[in-house]
PDB file of C-alpha atoms and ligand atoms in Angstrom:
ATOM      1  CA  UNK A   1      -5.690   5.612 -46.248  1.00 51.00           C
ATOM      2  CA  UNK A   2      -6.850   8.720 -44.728  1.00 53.00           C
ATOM      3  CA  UNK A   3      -8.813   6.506 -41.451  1.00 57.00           C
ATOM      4  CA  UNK A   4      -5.860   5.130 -41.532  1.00 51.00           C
ATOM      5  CA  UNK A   5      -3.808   8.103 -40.583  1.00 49.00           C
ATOM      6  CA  UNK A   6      -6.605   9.129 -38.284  1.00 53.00           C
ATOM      7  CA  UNK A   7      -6.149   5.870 -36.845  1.00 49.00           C
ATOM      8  CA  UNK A   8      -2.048   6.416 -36.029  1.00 47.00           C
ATOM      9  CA  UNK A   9      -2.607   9.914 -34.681  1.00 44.00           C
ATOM     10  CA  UNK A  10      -5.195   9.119 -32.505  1.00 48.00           C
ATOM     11  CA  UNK A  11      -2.898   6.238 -30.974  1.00 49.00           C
ATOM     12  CA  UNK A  12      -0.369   8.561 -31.057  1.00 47.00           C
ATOM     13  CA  UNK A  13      -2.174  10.503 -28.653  1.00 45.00           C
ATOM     14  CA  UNK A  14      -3.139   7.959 -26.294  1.00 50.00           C
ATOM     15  CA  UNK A  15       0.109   6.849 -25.702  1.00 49.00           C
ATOM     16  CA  UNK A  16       0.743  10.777 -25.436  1.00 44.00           C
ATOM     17  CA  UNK A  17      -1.438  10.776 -22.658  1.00 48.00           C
ATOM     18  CA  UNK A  18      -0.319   7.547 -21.139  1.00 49.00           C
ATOM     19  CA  UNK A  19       3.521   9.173 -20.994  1.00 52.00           C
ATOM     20  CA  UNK A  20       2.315  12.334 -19.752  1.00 61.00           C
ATOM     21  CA  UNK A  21       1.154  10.967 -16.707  1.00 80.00           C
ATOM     22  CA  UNK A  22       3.511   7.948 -16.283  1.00 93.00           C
ATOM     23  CA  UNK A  23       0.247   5.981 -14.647  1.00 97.00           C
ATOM     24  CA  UNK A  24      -0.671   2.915 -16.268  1.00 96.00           C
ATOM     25  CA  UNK A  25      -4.222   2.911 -17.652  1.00 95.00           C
ATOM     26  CA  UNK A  26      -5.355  -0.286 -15.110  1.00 96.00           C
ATOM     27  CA  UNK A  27      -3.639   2.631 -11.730  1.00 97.00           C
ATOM     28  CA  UNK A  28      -5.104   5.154 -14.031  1.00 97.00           C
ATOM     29  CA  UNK A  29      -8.806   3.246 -13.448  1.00 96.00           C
ATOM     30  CA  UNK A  30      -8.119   2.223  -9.522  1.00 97.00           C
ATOM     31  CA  UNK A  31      -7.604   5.888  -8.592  1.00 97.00           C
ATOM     32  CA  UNK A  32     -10.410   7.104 -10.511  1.00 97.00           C
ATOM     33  CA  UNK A  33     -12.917   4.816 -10.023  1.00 96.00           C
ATOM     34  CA  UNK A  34     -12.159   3.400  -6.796  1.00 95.00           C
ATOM     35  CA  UNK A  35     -14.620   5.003  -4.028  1.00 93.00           C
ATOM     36  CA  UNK A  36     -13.089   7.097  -1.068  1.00 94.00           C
ATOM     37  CA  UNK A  37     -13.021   3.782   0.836  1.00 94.00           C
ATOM     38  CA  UNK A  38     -11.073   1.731  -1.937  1.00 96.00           C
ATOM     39  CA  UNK A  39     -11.229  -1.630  -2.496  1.00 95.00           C
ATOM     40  CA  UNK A  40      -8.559  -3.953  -0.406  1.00 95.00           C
ATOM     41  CA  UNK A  41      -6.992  -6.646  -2.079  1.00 96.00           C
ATOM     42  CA  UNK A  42      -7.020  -9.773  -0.167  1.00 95.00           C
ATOM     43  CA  UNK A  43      -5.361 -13.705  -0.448  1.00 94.00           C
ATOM     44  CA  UNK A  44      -5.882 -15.301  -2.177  1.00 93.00           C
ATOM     45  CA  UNK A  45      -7.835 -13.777  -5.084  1.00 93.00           C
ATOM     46  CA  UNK A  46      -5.446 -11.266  -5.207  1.00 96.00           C
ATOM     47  CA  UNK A  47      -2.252 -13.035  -5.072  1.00 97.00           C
ATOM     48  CA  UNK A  48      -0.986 -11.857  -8.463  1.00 97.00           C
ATOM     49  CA  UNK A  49      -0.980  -7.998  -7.316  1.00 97.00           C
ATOM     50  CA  UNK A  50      -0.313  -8.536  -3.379  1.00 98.00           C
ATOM     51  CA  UNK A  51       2.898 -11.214  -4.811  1.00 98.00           C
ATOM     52  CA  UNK A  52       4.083  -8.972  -7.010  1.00 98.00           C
ATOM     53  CA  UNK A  53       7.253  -6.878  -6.623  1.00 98.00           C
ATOM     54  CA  UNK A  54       6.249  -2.878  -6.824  1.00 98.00           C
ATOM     55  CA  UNK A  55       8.187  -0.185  -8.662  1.00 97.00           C
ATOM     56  CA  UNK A  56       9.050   3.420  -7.613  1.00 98.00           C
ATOM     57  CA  UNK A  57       6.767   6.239  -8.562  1.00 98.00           C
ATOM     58  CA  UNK A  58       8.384   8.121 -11.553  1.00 96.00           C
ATOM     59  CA  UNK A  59       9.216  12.106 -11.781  1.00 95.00           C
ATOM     60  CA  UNK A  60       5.544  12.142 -13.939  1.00 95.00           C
ATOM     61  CA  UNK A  61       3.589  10.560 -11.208  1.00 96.00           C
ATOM     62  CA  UNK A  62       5.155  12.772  -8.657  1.00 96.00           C
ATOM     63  CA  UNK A  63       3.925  15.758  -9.867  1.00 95.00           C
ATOM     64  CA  UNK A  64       0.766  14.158 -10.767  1.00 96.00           C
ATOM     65  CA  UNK A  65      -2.719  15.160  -9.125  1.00 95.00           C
ATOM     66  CA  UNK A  66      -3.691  11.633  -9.706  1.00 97.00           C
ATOM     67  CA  UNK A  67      -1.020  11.066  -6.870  1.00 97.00           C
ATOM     68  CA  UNK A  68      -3.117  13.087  -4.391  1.00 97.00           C
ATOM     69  CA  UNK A  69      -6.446  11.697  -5.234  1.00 97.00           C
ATOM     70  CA  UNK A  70      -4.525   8.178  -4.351  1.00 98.00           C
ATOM     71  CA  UNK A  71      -2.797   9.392  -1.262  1.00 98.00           C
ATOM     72  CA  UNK A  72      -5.941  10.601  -0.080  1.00 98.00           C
ATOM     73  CA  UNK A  73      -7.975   7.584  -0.507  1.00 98.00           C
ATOM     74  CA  UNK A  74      -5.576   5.394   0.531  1.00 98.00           C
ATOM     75  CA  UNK A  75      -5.817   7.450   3.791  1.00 97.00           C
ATOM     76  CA  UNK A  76      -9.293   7.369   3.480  1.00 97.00           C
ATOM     77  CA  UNK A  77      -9.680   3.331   3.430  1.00 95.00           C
ATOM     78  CA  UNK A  78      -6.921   3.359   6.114  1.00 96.00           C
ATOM     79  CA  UNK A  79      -8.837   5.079   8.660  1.00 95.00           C
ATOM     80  CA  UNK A  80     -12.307   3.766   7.858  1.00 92.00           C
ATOM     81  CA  UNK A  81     -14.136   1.860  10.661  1.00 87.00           C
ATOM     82  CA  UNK A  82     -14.127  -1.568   8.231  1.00 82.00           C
ATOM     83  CA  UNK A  83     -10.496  -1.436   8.239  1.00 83.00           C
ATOM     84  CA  UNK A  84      -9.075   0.623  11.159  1.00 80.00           C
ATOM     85  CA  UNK A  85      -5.285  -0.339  10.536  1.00 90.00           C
ATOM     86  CA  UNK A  86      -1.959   1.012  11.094  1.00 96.00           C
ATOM     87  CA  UNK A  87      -0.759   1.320   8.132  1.00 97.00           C
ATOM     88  CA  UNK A  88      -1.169   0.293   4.352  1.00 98.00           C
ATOM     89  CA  UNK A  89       0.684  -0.378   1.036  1.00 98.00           C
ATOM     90  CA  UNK A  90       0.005   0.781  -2.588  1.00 98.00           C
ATOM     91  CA  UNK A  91      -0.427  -3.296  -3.779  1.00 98.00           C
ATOM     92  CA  UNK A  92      -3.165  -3.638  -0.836  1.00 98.00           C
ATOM     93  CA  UNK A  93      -5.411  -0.803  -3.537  1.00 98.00           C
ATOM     94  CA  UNK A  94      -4.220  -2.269  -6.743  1.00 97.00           C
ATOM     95  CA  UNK A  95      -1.449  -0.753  -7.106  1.00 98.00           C
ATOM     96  CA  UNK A  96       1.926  -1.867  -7.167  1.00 98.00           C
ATOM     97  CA  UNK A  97       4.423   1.186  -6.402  1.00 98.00           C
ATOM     98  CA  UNK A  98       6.186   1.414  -3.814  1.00 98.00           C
ATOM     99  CA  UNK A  99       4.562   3.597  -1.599  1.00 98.00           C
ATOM    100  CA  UNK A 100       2.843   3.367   1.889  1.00 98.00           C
ATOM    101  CA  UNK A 101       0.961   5.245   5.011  1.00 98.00           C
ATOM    102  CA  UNK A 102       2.007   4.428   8.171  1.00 98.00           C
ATOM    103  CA  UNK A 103       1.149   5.931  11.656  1.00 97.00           C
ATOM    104  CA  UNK A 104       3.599   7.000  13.656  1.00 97.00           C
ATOM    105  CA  UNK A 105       3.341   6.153  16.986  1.00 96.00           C
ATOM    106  CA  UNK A 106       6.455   7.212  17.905  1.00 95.00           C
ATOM    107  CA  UNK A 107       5.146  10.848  17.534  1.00 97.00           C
ATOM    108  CA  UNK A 108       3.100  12.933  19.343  1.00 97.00           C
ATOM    109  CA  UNK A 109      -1.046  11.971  18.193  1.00 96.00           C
ATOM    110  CA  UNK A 110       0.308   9.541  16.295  1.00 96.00           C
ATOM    111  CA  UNK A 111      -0.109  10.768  12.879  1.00 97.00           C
ATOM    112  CA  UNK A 112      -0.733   9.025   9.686  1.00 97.00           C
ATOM    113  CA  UNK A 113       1.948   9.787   6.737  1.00 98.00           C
ATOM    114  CA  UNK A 114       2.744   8.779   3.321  1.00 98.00           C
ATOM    115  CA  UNK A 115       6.541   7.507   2.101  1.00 98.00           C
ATOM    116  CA  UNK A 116       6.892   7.386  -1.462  1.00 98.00           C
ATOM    117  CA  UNK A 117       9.295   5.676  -2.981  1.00 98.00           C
ATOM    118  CA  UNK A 118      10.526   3.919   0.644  1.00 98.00           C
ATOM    119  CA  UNK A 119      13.365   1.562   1.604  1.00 98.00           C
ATOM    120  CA  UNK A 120      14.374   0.310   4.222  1.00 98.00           C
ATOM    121  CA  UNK A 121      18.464   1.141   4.569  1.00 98.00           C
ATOM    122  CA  UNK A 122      18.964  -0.742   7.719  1.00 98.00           C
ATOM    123  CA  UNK A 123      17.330  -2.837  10.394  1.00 98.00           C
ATOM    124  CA  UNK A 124      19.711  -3.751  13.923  1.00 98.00           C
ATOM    125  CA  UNK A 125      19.019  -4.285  17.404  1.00 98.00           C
ATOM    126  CA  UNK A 126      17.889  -7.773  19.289  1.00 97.00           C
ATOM    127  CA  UNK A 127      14.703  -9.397  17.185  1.00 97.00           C
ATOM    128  CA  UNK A 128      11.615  -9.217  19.168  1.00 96.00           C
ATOM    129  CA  UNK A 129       7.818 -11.307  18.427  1.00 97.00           C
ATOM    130  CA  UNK A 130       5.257  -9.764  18.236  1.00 96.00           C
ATOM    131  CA  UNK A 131       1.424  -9.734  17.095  1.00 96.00           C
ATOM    132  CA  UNK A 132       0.235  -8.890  13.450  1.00 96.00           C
ATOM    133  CA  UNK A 133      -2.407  -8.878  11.328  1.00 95.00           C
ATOM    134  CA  UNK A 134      -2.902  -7.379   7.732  1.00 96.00           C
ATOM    135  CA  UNK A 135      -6.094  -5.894   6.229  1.00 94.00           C
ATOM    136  CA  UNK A 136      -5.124  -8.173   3.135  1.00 96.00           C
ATOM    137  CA  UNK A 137      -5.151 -11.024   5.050  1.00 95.00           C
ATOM    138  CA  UNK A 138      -8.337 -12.185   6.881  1.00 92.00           C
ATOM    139  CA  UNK A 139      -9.265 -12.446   9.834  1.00 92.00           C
ATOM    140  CA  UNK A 140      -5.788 -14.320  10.672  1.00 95.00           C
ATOM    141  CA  UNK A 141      -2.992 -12.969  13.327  1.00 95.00           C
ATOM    142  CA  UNK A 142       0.299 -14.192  13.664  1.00 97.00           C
ATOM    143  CA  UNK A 143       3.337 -14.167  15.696  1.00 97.00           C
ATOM    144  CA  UNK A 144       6.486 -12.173  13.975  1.00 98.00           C
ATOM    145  CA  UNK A 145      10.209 -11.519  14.757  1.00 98.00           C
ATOM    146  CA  UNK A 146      10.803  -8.136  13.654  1.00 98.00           C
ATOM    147  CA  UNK A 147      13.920  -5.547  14.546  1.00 98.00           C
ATOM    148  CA  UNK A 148      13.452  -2.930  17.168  1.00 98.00           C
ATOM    149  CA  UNK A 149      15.342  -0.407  14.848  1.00 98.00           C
ATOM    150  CA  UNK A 150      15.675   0.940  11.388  1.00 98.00           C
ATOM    151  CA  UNK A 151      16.783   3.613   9.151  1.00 98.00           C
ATOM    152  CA  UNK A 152      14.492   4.375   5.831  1.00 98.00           C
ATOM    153  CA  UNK A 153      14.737   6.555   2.895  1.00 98.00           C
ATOM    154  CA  UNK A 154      11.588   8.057   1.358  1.00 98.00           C
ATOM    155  CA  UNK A 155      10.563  10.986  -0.518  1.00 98.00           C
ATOM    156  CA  UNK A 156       7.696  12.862   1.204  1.00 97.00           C
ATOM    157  CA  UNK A 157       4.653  14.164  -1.100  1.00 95.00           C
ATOM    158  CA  UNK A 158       6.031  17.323  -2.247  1.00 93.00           C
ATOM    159  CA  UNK A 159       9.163  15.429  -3.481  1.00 94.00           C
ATOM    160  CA  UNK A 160      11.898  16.338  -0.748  1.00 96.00           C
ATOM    161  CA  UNK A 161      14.116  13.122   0.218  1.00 98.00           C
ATOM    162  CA  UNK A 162      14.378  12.012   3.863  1.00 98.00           C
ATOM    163  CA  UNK A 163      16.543   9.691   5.496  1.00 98.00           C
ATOM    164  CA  UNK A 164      15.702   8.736   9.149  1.00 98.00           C
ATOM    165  CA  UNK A 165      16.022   6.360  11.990  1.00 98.00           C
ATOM    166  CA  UNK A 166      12.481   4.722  13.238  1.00 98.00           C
ATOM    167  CA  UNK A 167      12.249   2.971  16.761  1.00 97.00           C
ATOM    168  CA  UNK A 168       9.838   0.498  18.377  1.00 96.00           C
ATOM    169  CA  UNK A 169       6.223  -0.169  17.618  1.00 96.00           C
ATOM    170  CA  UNK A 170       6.332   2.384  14.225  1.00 97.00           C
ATOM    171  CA  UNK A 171       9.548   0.316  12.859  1.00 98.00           C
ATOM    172  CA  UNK A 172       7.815  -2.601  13.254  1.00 98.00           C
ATOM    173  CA  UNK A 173       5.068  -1.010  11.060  1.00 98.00           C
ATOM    174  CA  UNK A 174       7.334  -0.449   8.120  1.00 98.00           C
ATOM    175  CA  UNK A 175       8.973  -3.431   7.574  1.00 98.00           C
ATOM    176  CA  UNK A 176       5.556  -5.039   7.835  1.00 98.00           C
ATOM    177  CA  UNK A 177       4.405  -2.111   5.001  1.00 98.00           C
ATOM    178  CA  UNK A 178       7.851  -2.385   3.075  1.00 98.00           C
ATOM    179  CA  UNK A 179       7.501  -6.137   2.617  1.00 98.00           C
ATOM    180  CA  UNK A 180       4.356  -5.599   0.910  1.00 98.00           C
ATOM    181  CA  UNK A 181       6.113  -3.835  -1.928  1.00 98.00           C
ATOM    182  CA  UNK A 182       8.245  -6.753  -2.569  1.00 98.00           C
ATOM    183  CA  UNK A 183       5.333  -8.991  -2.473  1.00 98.00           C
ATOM    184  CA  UNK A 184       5.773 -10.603   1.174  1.00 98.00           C
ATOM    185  CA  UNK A 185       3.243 -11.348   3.324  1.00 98.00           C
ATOM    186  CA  UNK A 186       3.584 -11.625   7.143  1.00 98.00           C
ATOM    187  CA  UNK A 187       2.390 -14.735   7.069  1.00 97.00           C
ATOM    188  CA  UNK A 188       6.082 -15.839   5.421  1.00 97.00           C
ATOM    189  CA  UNK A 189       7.434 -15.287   8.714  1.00 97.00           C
ATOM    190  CA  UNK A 190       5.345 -15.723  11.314  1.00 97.00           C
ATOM    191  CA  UNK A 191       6.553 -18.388  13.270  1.00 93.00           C
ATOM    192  CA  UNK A 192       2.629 -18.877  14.530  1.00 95.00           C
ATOM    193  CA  UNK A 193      -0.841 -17.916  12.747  1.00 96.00           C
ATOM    194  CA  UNK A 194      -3.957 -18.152  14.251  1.00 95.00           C
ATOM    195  CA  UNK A 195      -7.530 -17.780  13.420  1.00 94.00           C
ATOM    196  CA  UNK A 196      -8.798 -14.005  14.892  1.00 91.00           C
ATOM    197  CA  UNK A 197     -12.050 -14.412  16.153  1.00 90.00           C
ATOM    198  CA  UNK A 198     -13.458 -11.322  16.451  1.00 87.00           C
ATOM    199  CA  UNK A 199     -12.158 -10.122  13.253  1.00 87.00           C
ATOM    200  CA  UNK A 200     -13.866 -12.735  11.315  1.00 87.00           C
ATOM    201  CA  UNK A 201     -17.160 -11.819  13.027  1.00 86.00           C
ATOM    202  CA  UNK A 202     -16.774  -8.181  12.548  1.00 83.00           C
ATOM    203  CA  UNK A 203     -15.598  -8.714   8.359  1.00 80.00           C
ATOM    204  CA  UNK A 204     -19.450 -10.552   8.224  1.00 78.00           C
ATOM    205  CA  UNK A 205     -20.901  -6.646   9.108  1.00 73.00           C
ATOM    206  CA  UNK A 206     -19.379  -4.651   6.072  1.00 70.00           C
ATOM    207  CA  UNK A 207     -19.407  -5.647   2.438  1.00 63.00           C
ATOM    208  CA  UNK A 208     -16.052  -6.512   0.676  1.00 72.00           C
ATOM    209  CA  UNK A 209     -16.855  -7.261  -2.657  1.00 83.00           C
ATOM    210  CA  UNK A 210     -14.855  -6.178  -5.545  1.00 89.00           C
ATOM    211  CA  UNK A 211     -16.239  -3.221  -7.529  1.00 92.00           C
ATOM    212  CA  UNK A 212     -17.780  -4.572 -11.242  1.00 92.00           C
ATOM    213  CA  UNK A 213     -14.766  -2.655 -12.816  1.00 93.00           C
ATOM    214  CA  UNK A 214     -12.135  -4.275 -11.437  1.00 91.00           C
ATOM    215  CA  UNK A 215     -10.238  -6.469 -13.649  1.00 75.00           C
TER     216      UNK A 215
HETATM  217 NI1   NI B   1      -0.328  -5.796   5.562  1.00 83.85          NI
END
């Protein structure tokens, strides 16, 4: 009877520390364990986390240091010479919230910057094609229609809401990093998607194999 008690609290505690930090244990395990350079999640062997629809960082997580540790690797694997993109979701490390770095080159040096909890409020002008590709998807390109203009809302790292209008190139960048959150690929509407040579020669050069610990 009295293990038994032991038992409760010590489950009472876990789940303690589980609320505390409003992480699940499996985002609790990707931020910790992941390397600087984090692990991409690609198609299709990670279809259940890059299909799945994200959810907003809560109040907890906010706060949280585990936050910066993941904002900082996600930065991290963003800029690394194996990936080299232009911008990256949450789902694309494991983790599906809805947050995402994009750089901004709309702004002078074209800086790299985190949205949390991002939507897109918006999207007008004429739709123009144009190339992609996705670090979750190779070595393919494709052709996509995308809107020339948006307005997003986002809460920056220290928690202040924004709401702003995005033009051009950088617009294009978000809705390509928004649709991740809601578990779209742009490969659901590319009108064309091709093979990228040099991509596919360059992924042979660096190692991309899931760490042991990942589920
Ligand atoms: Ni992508």
């Amino acid at each position: 009877m009295k293990n038994l008690f032991k038992i409760i609290c010590l489950l009472a505690v876990a789940a303690g520390c589980t609320a505390r930090s409003g992480w699940t244990a499996w985002e609790q395990t990707v931020i910790e364990r992941s390397d600087s350079v984090m692990y991409v999640t690609v198609m299709p062997a990670d279809s259940a986390i890059l299909r799945a629809t994200s959810r907003d960082l809560g109040p907890k997580e906010l706060k949280s240091a585990e936050l910066q540790t993941l904002l900082a690797k996600m930065y991290r694997t963003l800029t690394d010479p194996s990936q080299d993109g232009v911008g990256i979701a949450a789902p694309q490390v494991g983790i599906n919230r809805r947050m995402v770095l994009v750089m901004r080159y709309d702004k002078p040096g074209r800086p790299i910057e985190p949205y949390l909890n991002i939507k897109i409020d918006s999207l007008w002008g004429q739709k123009n094609p144009g190339p992609e590709g996705c670090l979750s998807v190779p070595p393919y390109r494709g052709i996509v229609q995308r809107y020339p203009n948006i307005q997003i809302s986002y809460l920056k790292p220290d928690g202040t809401p924004v709401t702003e209008q995005v033009d051009g190139y950088s617009a294009i960048i978000f809705q390509h990093e928004c649709d991740h959150l809601d578990g779209i690929l742009y490969i659901d509407r590319a009108d064309t998607v091709y093979i990228n040579k040099a991509w596919a020669a360059e992924r042979e050069e660096f190692a991309y194999e899931r760490p042991d610990w990942w589920k």
